[in-house]
CSV table of C-alpha atoms in Angstrom, one decimal:
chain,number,residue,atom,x,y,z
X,1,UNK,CA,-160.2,3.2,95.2
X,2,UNK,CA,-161.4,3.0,91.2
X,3,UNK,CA,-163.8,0.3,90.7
X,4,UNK,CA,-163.7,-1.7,87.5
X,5,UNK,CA,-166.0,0.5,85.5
X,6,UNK,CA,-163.2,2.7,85.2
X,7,UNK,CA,-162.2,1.0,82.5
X,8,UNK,CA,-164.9,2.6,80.1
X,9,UNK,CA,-163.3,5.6,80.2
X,10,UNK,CA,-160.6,4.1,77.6
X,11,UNK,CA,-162.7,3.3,74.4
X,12,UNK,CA,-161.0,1.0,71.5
X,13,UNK,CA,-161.1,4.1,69.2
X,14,UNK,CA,-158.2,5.7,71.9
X,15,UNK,CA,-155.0,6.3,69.8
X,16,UNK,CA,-152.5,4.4,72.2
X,17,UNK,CA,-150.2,3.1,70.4
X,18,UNK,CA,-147.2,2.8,72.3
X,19,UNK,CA,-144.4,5.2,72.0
X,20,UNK,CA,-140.6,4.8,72.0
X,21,UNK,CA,-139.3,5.4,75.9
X,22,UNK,CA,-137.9,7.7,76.2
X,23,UNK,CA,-139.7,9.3,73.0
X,24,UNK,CA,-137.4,9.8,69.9
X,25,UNK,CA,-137.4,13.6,70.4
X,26,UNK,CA,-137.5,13.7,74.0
X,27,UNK,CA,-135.4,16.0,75.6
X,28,UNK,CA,-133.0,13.6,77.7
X,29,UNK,CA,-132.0,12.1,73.9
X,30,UNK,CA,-130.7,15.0,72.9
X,31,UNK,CA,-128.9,15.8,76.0
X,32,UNK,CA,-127.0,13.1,75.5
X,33,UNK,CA,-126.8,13.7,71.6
X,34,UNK,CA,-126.2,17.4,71.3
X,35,UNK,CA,-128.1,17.6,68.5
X,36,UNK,CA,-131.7,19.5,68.0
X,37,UNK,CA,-135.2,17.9,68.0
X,38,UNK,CA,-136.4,17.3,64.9
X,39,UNK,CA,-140.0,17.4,64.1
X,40,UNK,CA,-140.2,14.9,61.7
X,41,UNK,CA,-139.7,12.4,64.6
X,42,UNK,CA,-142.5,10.9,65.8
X,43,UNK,CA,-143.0,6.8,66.7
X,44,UNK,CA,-145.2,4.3,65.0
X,45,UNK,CA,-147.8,3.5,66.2
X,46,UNK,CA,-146.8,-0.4,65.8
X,47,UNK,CA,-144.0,0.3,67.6
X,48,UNK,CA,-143.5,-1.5,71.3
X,49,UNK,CA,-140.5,-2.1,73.8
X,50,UNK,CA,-140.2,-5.7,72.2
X,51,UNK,CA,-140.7,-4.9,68.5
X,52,UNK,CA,-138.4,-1.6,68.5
X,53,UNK,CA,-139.4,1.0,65.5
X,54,UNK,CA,-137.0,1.9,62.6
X,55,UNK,CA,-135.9,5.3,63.2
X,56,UNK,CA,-137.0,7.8,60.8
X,57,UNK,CA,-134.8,9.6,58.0
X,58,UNK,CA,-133.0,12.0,60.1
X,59,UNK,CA,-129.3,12.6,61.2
X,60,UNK,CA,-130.9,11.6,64.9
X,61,UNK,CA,-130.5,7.5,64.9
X,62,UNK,CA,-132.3,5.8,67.8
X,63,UNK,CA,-130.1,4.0,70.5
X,64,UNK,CA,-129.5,0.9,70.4
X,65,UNK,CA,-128.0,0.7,73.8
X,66,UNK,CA,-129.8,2.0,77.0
X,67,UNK,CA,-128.5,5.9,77.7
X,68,UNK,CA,-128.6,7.8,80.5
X,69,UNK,CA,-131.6,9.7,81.2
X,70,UNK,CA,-131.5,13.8,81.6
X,71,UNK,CA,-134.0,14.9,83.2
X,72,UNK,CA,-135.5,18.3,82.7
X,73,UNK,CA,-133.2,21.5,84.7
X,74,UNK,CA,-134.7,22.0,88.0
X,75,UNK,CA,-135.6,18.3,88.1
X,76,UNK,CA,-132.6,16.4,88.7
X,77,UNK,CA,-132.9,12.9,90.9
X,78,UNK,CA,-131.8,14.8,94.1
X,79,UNK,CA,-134.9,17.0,93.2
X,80,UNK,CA,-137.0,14.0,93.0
X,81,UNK,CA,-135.4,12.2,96.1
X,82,UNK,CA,-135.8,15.6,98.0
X,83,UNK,CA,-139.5,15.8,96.9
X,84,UNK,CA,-140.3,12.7,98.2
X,85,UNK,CA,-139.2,12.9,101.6
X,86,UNK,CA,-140.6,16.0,102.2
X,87,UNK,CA,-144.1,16.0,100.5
X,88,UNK,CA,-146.6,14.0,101.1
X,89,UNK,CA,-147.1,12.2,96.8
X,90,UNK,CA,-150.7,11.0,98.1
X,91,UNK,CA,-151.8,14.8,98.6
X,92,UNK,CA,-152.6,14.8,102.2
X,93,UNK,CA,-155.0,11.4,101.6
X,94,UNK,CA,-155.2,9.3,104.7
X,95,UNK,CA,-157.6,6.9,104.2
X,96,UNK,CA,-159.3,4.8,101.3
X,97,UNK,CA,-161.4,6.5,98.8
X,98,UNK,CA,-163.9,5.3,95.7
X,99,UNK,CA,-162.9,7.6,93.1
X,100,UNK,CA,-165.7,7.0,90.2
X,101,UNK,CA,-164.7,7.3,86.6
X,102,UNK,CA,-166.7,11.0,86.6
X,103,UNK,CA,-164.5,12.2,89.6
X,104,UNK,CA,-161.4,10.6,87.5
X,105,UNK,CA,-162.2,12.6,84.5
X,106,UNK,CA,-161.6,16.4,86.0
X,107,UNK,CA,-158.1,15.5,87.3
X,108,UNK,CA,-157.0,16.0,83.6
X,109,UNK,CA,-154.4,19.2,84.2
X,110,UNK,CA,-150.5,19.7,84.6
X,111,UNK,CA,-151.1,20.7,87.8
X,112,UNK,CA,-153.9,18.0,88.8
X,113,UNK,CA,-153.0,14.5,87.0
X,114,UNK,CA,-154.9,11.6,88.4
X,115,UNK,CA,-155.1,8.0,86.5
X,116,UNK,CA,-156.4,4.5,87.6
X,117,UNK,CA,-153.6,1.8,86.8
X,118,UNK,CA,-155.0,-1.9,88.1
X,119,UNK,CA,-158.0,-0.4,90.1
X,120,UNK,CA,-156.2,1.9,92.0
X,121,UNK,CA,-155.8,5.9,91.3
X,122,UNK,CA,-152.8,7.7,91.8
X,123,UNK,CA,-151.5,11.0,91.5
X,124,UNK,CA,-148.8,11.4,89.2
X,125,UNK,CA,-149.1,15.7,89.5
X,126,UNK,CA,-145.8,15.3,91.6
X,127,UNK,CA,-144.0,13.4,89.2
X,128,UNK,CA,-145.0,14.9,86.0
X,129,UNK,CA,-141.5,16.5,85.3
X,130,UNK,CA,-139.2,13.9,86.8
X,131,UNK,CA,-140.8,11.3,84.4
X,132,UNK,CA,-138.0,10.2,81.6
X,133,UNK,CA,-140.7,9.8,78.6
X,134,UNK,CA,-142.4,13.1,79.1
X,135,UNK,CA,-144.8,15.3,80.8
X,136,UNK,CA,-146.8,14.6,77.3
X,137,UNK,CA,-146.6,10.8,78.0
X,138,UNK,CA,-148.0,10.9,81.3
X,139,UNK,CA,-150.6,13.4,80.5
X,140,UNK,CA,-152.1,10.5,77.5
X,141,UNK,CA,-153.5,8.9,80.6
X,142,UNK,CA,-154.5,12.0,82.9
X,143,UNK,CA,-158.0,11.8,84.1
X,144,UNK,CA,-158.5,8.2,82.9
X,145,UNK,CA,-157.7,4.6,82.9
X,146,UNK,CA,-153.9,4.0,81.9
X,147,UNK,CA,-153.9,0.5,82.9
X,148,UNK,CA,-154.0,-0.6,79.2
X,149,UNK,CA,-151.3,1.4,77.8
X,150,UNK,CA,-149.1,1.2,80.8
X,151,UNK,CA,-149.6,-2.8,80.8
X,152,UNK,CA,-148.1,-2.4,77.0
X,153,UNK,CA,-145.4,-0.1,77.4
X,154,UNK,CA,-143.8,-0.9,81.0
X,155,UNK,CA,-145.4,-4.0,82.2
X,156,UNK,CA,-142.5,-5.9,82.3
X,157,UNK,CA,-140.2,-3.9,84.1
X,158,UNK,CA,-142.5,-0.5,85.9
X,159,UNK,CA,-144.8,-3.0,87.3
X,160,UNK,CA,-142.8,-5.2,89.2
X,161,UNK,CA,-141.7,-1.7,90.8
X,162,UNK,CA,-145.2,-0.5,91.4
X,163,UNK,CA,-146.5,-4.1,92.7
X,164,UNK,CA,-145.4,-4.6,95.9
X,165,UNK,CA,-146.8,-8.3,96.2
X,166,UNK,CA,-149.0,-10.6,93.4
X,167,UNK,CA,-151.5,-12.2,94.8
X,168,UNK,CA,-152.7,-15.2,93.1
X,169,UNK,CA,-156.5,-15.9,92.6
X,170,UNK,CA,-158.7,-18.5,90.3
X,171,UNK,CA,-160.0,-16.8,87.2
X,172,UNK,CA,-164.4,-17.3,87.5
X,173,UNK,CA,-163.8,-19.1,90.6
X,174,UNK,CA,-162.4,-16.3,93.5
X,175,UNK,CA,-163.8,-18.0,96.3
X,176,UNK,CA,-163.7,-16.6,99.8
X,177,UNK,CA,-159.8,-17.4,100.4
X,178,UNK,CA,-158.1,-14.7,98.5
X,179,UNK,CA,-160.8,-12.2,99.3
X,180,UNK,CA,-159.3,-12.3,103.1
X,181,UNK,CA,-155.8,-11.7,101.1
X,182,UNK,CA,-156.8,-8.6,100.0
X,183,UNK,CA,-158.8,-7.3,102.3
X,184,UNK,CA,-155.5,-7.3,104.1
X,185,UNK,CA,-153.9,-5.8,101.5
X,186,UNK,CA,-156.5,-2.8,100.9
X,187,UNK,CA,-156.0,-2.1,104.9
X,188,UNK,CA,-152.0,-2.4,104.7
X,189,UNK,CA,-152.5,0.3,101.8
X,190,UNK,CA,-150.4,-1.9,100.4
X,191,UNK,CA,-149.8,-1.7,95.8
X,192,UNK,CA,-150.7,-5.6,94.5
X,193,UNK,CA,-151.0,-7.0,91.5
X,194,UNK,CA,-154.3,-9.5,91.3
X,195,UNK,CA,-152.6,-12.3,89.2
X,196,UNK,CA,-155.2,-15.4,87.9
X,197,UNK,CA,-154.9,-18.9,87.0
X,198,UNK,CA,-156.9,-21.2,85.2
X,199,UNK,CA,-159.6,-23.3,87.7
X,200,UNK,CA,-158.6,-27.4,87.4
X,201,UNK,CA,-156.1,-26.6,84.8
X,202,UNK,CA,-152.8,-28.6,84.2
X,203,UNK,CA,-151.2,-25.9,81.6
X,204,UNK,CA,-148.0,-25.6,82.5
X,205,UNK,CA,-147.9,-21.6,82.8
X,206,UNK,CA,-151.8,-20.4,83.3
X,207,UNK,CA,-153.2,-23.6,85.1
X,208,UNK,CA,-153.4,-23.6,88.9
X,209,UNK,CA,-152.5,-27.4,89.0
X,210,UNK,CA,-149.7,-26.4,86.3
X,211,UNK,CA,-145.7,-26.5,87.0
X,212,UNK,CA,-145.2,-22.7,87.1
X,213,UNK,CA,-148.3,-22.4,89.8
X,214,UNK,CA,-146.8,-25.7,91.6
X,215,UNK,CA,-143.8,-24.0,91.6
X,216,UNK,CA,-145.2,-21.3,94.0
X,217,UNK,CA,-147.6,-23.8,95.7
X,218,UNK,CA,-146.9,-27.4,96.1
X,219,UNK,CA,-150.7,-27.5,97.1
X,220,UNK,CA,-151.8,-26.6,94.0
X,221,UNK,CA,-154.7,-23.9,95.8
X,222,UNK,CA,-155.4,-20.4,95.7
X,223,UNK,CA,-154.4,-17.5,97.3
X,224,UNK,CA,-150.4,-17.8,97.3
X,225,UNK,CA,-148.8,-14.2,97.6
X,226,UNK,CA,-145.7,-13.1,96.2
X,227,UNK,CA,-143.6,-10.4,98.3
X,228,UNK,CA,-141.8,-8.7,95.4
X,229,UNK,CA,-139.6,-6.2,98.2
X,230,UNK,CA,-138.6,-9.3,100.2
X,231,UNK,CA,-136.3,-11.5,97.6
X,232,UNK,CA,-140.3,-12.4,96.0
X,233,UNK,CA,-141.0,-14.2,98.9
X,234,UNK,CA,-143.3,-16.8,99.0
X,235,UNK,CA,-146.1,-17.9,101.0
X,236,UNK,CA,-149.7,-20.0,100.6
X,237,UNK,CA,-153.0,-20.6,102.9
X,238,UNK,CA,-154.7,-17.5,103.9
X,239,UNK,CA,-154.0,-17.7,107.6
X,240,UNK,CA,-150.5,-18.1,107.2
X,241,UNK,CA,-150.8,-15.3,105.0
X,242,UNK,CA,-152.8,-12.7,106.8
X,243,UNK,CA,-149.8,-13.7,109.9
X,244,UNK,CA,-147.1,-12.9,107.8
X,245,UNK,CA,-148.2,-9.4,106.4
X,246,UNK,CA,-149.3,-8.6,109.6
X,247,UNK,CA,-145.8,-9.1,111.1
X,248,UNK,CA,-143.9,-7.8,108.2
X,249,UNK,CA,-146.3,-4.9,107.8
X,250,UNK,CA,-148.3,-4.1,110.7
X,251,UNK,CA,-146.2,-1.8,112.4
X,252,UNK,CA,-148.8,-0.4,114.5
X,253,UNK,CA,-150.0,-4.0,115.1
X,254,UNK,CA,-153.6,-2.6,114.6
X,255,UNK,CA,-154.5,-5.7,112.9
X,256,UNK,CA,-152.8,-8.0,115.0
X,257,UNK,CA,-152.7,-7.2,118.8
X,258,UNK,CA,-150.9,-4.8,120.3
X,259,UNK,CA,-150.2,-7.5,123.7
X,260,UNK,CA,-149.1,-11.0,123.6
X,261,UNK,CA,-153.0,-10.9,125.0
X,262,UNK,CA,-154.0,-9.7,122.2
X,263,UNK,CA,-152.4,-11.2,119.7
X,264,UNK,CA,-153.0,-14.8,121.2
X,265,UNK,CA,-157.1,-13.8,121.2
X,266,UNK,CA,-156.3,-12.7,117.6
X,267,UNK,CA,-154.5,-15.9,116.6
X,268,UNK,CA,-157.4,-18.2,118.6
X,269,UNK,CA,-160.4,-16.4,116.7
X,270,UNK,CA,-158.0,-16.9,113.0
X,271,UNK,CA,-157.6,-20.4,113.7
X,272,UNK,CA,-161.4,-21.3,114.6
X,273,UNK,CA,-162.2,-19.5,111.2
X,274,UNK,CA,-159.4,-21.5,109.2
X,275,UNK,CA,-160.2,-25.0,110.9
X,276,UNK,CA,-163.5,-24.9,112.5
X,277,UNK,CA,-165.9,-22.1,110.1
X,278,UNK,CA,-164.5,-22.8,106.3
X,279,UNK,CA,-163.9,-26.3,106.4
X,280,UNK,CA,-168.2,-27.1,106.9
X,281,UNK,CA,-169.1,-24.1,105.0
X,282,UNK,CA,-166.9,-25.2,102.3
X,283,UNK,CA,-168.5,-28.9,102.6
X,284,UNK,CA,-172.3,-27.6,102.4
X,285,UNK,CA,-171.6,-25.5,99.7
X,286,UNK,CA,-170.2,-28.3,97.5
X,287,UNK,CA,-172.5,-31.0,98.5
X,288,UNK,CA,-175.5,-28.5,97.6
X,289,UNK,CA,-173.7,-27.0,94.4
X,290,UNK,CA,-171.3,-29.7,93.1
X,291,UNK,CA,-172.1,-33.2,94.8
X,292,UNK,CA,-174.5,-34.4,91.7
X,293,UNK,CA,-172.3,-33.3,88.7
X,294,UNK,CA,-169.2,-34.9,90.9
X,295,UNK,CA,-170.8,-37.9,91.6
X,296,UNK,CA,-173.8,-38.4,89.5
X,297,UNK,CA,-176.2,-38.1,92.3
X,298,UNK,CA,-177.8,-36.4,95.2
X,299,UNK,CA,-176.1,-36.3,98.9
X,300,UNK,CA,-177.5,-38.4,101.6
X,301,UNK,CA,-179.7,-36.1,103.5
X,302,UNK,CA,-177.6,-37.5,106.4
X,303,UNK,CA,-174.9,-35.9,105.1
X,304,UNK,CA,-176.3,-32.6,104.7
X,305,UNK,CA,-177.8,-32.7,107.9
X,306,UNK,CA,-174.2,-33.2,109.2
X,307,UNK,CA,-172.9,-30.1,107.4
X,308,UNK,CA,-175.8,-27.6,108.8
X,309,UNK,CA,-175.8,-28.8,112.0
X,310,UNK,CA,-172.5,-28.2,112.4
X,311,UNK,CA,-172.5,-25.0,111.2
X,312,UNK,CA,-175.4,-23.7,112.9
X,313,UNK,CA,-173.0,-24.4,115.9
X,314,UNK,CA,-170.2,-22.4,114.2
X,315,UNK,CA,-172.9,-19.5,113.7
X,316,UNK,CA,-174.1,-19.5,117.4
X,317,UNK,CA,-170.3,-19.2,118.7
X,318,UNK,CA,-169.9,-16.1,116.7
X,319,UNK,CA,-173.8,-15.0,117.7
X,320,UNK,CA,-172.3,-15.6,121.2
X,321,UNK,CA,-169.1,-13.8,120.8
X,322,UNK,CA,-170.3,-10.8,119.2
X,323,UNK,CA,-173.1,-10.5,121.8
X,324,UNK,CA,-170.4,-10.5,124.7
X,325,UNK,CA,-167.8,-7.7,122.3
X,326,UNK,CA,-171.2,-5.2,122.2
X,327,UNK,CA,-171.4,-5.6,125.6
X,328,UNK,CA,-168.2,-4.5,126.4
X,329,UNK,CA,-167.4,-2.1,123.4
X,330,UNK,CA,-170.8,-1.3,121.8
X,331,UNK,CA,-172.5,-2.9,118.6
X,332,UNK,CA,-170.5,-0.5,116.5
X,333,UNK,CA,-167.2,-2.0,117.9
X,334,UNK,CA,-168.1,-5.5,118.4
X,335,UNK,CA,-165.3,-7.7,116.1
X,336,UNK,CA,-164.3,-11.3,117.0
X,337,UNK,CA,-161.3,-10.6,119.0
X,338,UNK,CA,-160.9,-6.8,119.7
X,339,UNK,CA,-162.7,-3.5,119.3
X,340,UNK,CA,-161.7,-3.0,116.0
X,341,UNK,CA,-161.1,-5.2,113.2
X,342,UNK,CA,-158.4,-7.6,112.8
X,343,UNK,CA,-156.9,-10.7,110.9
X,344,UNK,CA,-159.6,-12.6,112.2
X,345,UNK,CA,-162.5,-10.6,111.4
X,346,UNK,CA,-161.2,-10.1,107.6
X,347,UNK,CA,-160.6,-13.6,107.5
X,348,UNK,CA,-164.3,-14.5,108.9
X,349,UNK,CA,-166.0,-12.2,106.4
X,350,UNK,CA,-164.3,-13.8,103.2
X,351,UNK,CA,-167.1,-16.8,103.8
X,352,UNK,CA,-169.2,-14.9,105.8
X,353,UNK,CA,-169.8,-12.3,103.1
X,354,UNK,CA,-170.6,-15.1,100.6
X,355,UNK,CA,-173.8,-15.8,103.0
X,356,UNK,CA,-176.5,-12.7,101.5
X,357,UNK,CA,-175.8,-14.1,98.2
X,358,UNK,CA,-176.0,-17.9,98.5
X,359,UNK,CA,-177.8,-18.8,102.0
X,360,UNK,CA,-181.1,-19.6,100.2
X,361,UNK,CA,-179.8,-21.9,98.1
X,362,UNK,CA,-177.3,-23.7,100.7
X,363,UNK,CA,-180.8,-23.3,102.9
X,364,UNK,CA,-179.9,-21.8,105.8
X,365,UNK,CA,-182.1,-19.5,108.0
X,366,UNK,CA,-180.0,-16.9,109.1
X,367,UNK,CA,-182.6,-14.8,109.8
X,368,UNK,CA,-182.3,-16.5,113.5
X,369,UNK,CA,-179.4,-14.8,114.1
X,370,UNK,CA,-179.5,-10.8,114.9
X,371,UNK,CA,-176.1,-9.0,115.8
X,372,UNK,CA,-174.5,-11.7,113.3
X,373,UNK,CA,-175.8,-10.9,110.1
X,374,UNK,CA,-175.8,-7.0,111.5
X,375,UNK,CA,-171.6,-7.7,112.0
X,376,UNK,CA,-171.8,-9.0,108.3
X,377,UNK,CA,-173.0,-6.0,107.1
X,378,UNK,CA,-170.6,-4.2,108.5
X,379,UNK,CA,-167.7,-6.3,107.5
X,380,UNK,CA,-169.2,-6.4,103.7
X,381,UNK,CA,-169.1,-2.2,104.1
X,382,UNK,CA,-165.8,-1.3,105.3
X,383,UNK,CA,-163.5,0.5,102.4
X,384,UNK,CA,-161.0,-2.2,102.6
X,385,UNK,CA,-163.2,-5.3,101.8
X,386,UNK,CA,-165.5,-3.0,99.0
X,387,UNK,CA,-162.3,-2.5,97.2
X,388,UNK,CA,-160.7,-6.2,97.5
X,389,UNK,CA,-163.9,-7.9,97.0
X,390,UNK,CA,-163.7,-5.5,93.5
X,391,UNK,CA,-160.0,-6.4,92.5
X,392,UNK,CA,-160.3,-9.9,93.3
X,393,UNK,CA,-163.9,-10.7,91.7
X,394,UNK,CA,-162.7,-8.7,88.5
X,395,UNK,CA,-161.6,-11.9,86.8
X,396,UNK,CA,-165.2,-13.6,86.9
């Protein structure tokens, strides 16, 4: 997958204005007009899908009304439809890649065109000469980040299509929740759209305690996720999440038990995360980061006594746990609930990974526990979370 830095493949000084769709003198409008490109067509570069340019002097007028599209001969949308049941569009990729912006650079030709749109890289080669605007409008953004000039020319309709779900996150504040989310998403292989709303914000359309978030969740809390190819399906709290994709999604049930067995040991080490893990990790972290500016003074050591304690406990049932899965499996295959990962491991590591970065200051000593912090590191290394923990943290 294409990590942010992508992005600095597109410098300001890039010409993209946004062209007409399909272009002026494209060859599908005139098939429908009869008439012969002209040369002195070319669009502004002011121009945009809600601000449509004036048409140059020529006996060619721009449509106002939508047309039907031609495509090129050869390339007709049983062509298309034929092409995609027969050839694999992801050219024989089976599992995740890191594509760096250096790698994304050479696949600049007709017959190899890869671009980054929203941190992921696809490969349009395939599609080059079924697309309505243009081989020449798809090849603006071969070998580098399009997200920008796609965003302006097709957001509003191309990437609800491309987007299977939105998944909703705080903007500076991603917190361990909607990392779980897509982590998930990243192992579905599944196209998402990381949308953000404003931390403790009442605006009505960017704030997460705002009516259009409250809309989507009454609890006012990050992640909700949007199923775009279900009616836009709603649904909020991670663990209800992480069940539902895994029984829309998870055909294989890979991720969720393949046995009532194994889905019930699944389910048992999700809800001991959700109720038992977050809840006093949550706690400690506030009372160490937050507690003064709340409440204009330090906790009671009582109370964060009471919040390590506890989660010590919570450590040494997953020190426990992993001990007896490396027994059974090996250490390589030792997760929660089965030998591989699963909803509840992905959901573990979303506050478990937090713990390299922030256990000296909640001061905890994790260097007591061995196969623990060696499962984190794993966790924090597979593909899927590398890439999610990329998407969602882009907004800080």
């Amino acid at each position: 997958m294409a990590p942010p830095a992508i992005r600095a493949i597109l410098s300001e000084d890039d010409d993209d204005h946004v062209p007409m769709f399909p272009s002026a003198n494209s060859v599908q409008r005139h098939a429908v007009s009869g008439s012969a490109p002209s040369s002195r067509l070319h669009p502004s570069g002011v121009s945009s899908l809600r601000a449509p340019v004036e048409p140059a002097p020529s006996k060619l007028e721009v449509p106002m009304r939508r047309q039907k599209v031609i495509l090129e001969p050869g390339h007709s949308p049983l062509d298309w439809a034929r092409l995609k049941t027969t050839t694999d569009l992801r050219g024989g990729v089976s599992t995740l890649l890191r594509v760096t912006p250096s790698q994304l650079q050479q696949h600049n030709r007709l017959d190899d065109a890869w671009t980054a749109i929203q941190g992921k890289v696809y490969n349009m080669t395939p599609y080059l000469k079924f697309h309505p605007g243009g081989v020449d409008q798809l090849m603006r953004i071969a070998g580098r980040d399009g997200t920008r000039l796609f965003s302006r020319t097709a957001r509003h309709r191309s990437a609800t299509i491309m987007a299977h779900f939105s998944l909703y996150v705080l903007k500076g504040h991603w917190g361990p929740n909607p990392v779980k989310i897509g982590i998930m998403l990243e192992a579905l292989g599944a196209d998402y759209e990381v949308k953000f709303v404003e931390f403790g914000s009442s605006d009505k359309e960017t704030g997460v305690k705002g009516a259009d978030y409250l809309n989507l969740c009454e609890n006012g809390r990050t992640p909700t996720l949007v199923d775009h190819k279900r009616n836009d399906f709603v649904i909020w709290e991670s663990g209800a999440i992480l069940d539902y994709l895994c029984s829309a999604y998870d055909s294989d049930n890979k991720f969720h038990g393949k046995t009532p067995e194994e889905r019930a040991i699944v389910m048992q080490w999700l809800f001991f995360q959700v109720t038992g893990h977050s809840p006093v990790q949550g706690n400690l972290y506030f009372a160490k980061m937050y507690w003064k500016t709340a409440y204009g003074e330090d906790p009671s050591q009582v109370v964060l006594n009471r919040f390590k304690n506890e989660l010590d406990r919570v450590f040494h049932v997953y020190e426990h746990r992993l001990q007896r899965q490396a027994s059974l499996y090996g250490e390589d295959k030792a997760f929660l609930a089965l030998d591989r990962p699963t909803i509840a491991d992905y959901s573990a590591l979303g506050w478990l990974g937090m713990l390299p970065d922030v256990a000296g200051k909640l001061e905890l000593d994790m260097q007591k526990y061995g196969i623990l912090n060696k499962y984190i590191d794993r966790l924090r290394n597979l593909p899927e979370a590398q890439a999610a923990m990329r998407r969602v943290a882009s907004g800080c």
